[in-house]
Structure formats: C-alpha cells, structure tokens
PDB file of C-alpha atoms in Angstrom:
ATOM      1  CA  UNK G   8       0.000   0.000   0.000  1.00 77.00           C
ATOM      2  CA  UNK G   9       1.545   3.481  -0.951  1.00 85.00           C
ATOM      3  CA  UNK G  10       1.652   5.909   1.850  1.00 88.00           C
ATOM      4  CA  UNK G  11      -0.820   8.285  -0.405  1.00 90.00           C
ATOM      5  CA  UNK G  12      -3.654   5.582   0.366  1.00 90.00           C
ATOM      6  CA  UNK G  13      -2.377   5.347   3.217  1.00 92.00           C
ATOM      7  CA  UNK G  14      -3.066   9.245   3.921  1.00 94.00           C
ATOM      8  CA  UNK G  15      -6.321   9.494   1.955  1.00 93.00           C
ATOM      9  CA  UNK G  16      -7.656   6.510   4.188  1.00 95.00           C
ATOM     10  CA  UNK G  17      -6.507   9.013   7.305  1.00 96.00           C
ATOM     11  CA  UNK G  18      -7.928  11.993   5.899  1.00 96.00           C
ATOM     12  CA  UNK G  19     -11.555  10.272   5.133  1.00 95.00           C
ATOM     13  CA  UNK G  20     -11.794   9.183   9.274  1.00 96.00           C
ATOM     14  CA  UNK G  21     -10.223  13.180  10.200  1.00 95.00           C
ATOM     15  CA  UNK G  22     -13.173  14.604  12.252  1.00 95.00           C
ATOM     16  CA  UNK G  23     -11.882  17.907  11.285  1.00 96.00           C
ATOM     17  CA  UNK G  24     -11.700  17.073   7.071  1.00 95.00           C
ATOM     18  CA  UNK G  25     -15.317  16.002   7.121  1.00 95.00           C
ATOM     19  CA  UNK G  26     -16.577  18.494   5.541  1.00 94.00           C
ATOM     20  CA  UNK G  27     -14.986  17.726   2.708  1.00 94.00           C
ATOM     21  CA  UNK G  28     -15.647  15.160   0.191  1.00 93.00           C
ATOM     22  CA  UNK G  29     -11.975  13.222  -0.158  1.00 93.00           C
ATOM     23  CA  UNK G  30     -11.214  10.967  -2.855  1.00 91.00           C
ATOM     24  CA  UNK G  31      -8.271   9.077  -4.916  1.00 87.00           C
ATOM     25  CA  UNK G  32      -8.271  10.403  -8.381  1.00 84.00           C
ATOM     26  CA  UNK G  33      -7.179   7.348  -9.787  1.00 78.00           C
ATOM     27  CA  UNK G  34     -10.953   6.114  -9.099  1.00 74.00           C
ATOM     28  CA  UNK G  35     -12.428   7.802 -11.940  1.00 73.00           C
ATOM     29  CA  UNK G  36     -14.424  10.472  -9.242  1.00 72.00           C
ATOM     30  CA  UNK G  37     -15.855  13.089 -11.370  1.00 75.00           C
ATOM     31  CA  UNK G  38     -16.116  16.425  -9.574  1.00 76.00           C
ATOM     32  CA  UNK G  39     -19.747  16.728  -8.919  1.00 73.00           C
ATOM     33  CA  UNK G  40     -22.085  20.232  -9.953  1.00 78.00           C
ATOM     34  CA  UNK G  41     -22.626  22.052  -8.475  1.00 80.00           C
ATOM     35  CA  UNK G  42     -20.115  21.528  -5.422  1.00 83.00           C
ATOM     36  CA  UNK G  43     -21.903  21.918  -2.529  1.00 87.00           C
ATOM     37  CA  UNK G  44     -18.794  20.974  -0.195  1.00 92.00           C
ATOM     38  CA  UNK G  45     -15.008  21.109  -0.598  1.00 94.00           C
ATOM     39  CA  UNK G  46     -14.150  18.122  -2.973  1.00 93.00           C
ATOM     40  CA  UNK G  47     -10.508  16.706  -2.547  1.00 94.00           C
ATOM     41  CA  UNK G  48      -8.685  14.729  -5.013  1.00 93.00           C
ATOM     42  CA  UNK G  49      -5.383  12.838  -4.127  1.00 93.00           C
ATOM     43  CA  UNK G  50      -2.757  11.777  -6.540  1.00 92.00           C
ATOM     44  CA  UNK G  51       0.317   9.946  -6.413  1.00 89.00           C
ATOM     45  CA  UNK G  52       3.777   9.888  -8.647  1.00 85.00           C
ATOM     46  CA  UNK G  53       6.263   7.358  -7.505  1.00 74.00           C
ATOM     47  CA  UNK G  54       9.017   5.395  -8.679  1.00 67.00           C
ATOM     48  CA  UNK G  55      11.319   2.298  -7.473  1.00 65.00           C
ATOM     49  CA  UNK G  56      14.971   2.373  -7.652  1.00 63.00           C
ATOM     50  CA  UNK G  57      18.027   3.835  -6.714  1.00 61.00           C
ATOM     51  CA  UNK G  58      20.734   3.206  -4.253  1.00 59.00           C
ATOM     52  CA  UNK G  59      20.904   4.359  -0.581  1.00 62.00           C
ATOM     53  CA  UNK G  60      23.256   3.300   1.817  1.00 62.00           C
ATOM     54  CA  UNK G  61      21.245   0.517   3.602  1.00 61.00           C
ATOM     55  CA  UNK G  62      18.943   0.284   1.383  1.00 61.00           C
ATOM     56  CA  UNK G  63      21.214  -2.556  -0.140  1.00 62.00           C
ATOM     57  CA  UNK G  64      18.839  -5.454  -0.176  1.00 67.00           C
ATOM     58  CA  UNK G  65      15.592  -3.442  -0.614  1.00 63.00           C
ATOM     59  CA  UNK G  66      14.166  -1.040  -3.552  1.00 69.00           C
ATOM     60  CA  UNK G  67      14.489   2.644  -2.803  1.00 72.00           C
ATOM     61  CA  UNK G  68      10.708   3.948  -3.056  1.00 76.00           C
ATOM     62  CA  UNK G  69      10.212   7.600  -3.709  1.00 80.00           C
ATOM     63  CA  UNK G  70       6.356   8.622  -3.855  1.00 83.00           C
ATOM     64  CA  UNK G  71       5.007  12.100  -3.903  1.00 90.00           C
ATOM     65  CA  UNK G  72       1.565  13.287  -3.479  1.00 92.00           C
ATOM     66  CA  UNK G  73      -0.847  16.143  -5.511  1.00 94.00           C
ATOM     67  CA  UNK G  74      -3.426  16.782  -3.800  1.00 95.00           C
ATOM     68  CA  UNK G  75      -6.538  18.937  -5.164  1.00 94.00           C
ATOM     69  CA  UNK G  76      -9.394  21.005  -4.161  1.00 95.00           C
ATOM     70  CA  UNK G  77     -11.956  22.534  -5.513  1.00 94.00           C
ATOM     71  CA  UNK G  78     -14.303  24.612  -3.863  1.00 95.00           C
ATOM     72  CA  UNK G  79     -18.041  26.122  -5.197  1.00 92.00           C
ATOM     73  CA  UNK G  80     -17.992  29.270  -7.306  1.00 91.00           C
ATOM     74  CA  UNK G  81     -19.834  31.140  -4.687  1.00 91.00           C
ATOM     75  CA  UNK G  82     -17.165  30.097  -2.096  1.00 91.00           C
ATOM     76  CA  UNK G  83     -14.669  32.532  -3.682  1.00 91.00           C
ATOM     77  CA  UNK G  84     -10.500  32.358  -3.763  1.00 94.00           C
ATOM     78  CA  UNK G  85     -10.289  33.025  -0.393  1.00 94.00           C
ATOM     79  CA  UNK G  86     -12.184  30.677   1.108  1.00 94.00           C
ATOM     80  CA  UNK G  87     -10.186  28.083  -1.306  1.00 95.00           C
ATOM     81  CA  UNK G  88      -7.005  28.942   0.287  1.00 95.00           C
ATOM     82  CA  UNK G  89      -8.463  28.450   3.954  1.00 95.00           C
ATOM     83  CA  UNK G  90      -9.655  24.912   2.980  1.00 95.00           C
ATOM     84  CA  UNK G  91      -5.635  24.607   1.810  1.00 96.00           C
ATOM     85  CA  UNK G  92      -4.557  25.927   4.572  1.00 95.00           C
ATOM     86  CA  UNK G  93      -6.506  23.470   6.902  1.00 95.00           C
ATOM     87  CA  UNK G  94      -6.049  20.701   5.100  1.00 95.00           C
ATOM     88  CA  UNK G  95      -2.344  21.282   4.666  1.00 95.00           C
ATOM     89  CA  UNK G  96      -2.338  21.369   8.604  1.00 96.00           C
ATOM     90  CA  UNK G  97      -4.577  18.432   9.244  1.00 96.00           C
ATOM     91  CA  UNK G  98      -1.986  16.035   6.892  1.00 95.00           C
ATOM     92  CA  UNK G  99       1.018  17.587   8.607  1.00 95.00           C
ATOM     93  CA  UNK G 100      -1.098  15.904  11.748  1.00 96.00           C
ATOM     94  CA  UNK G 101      -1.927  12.946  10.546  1.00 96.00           C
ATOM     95  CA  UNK G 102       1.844  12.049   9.167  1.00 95.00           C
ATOM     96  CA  UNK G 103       2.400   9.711  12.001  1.00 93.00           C
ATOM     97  CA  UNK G 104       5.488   8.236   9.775  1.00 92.00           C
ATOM     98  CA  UNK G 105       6.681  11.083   9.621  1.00 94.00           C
ATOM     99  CA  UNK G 106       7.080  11.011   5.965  1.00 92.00           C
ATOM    100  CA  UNK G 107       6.268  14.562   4.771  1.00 94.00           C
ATOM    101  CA  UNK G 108       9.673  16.797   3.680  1.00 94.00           C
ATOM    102  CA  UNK G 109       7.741  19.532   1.690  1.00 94.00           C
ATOM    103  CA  UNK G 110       4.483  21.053   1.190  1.00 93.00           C
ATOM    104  CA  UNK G 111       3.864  23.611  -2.240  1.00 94.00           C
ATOM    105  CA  UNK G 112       0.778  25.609  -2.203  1.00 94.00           C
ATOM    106  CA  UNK G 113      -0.018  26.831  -6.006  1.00 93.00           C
ATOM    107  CA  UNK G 114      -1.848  29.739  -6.900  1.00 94.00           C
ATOM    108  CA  UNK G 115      -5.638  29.374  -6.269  1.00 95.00           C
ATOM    109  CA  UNK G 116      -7.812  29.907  -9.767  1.00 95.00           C
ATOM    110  CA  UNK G 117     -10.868  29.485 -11.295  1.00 95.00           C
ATOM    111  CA  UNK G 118     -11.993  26.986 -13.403  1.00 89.00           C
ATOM    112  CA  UNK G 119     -14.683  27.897 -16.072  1.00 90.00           C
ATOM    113  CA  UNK G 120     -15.113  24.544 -17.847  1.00 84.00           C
ATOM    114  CA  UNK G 121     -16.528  23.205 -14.136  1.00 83.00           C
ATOM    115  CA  UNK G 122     -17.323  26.675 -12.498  1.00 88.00           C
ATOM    116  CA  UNK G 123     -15.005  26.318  -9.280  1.00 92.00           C
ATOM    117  CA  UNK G 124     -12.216  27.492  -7.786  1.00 95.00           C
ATOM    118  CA  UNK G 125      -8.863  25.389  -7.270  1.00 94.00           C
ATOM    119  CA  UNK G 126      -6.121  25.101  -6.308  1.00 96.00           C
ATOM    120  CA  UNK G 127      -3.000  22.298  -6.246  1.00 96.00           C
ATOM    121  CA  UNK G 128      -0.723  21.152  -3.657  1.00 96.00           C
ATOM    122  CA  UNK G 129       2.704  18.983  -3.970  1.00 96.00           C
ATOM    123  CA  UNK G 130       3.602  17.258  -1.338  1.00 95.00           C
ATOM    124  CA  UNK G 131       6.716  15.966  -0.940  1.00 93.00           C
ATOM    125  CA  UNK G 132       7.517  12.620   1.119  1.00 92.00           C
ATOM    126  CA  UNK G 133      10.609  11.340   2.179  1.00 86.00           C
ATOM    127  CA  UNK G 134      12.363   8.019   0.213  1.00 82.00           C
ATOM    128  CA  UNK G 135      11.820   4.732   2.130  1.00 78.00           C
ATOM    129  CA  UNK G 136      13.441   1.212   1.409  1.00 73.00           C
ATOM    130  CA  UNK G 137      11.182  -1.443   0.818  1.00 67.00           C
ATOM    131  CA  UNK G 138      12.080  -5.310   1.316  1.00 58.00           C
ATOM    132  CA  UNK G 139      10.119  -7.888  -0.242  1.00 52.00           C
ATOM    133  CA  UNK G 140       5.828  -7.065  -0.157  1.00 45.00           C
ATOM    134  CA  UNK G 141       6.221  -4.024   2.387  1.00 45.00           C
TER     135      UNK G 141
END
C-alpha cells in the first residue's frame, strides 16, 4: 500500500476534514455540480529504484503526493485557500510516519469549464526502502 492511500484513508476518518468530500483520483471520481462541499482529489507519482546506503537489499521507493481542491464558485479564492490551509495542517497531523519533507501551495484559480475554484498542492515525502511485499 503506498503511503498516499495510506493518507487518503486518514484523511476520510479526520473529524476535522469532514466536511470535505476526499477521494483518490485514480478512481475515476468526477467532480460533482454544483459543489456543494469542498471536494478533494489525491494523486500519487512514484518510482522504485536507486541506491541508498542501507537500502542494499531493498528497492528505494520515492512517492510524492498532488493533492486537489476545488471549492463552489460562490465560495470565492479566499475561502479556497483556507480549505488549503486546513487541510495542509490536518496532513502535517496525521503524518504519524513522519514522511512529509515539503508542502507547495499553487496559486488558487478558477476553473470555467466546471465553475469552481482550485487550487493544487505537492507534497513531498521522504524516500523509504522497501524489502520484499512491504
């Protein structure tokens, strides 16, 4: 299991993230219209390989996360950032691992083709070895 499902499972049980609707974009989830709530899509980019010292009988696993939101027209580009903000600060929470290096807020815009406002964040995660099926 990557540690993005591993996050999105976290975020979907957060007392403070339900308000938002949180889903893996690999799932085909269509962003519904009109929003009514925040709707949060998480991606994932990773790759195998490398060399790290003691890493020697494993595979090197780097993994980064995009994660966006989209908020309701009427919500407005400031209200977009909030949601950011807090959900920026709830996944810094729920990190247990500890895995999070880097967080990159972009630039909040609208989107005519689905009326909303978004905006895209880049998380970066720290490399981990993996031996075997961990």
């Amino acid at each position: 299991m990557s540690y993005t499902e591993i996050m999105i499972k976290r975020a979907k049980e957060s007392d403070k993230l339900s308000d938002m609707r949180i889903v893996d974009e690999n799932n085909n989830n269509k962003i519904p219209f009109p929003l009514t709530k925040p709707f949060v899509s998480f991606g994932m980019e990773s790759q195998e390989g490398g060399f790290t010292v003691g890493c020697e009988d494993g595979l090197l696993m780097e993994e980064s996360m995009t994660v966006n939101i989209a908020v309701g027209e009427n919500e407005g580009a400031d209200n977009c950032r909030k949601y950011a903000e807090r959900l920026c600060v709830e996944l810094t929470a729920l990190d247990s691992d500890k895995r999070i290096i880097s967080l990159s807020v972009g630039k909040c815009i609208f989107d005519e083709s689905v009326l909303c406002y978004r905006i895209s964040i880049r998380i970066g995660l720290r490399e981990v070895c993996r031996h075997g099926g961990e």
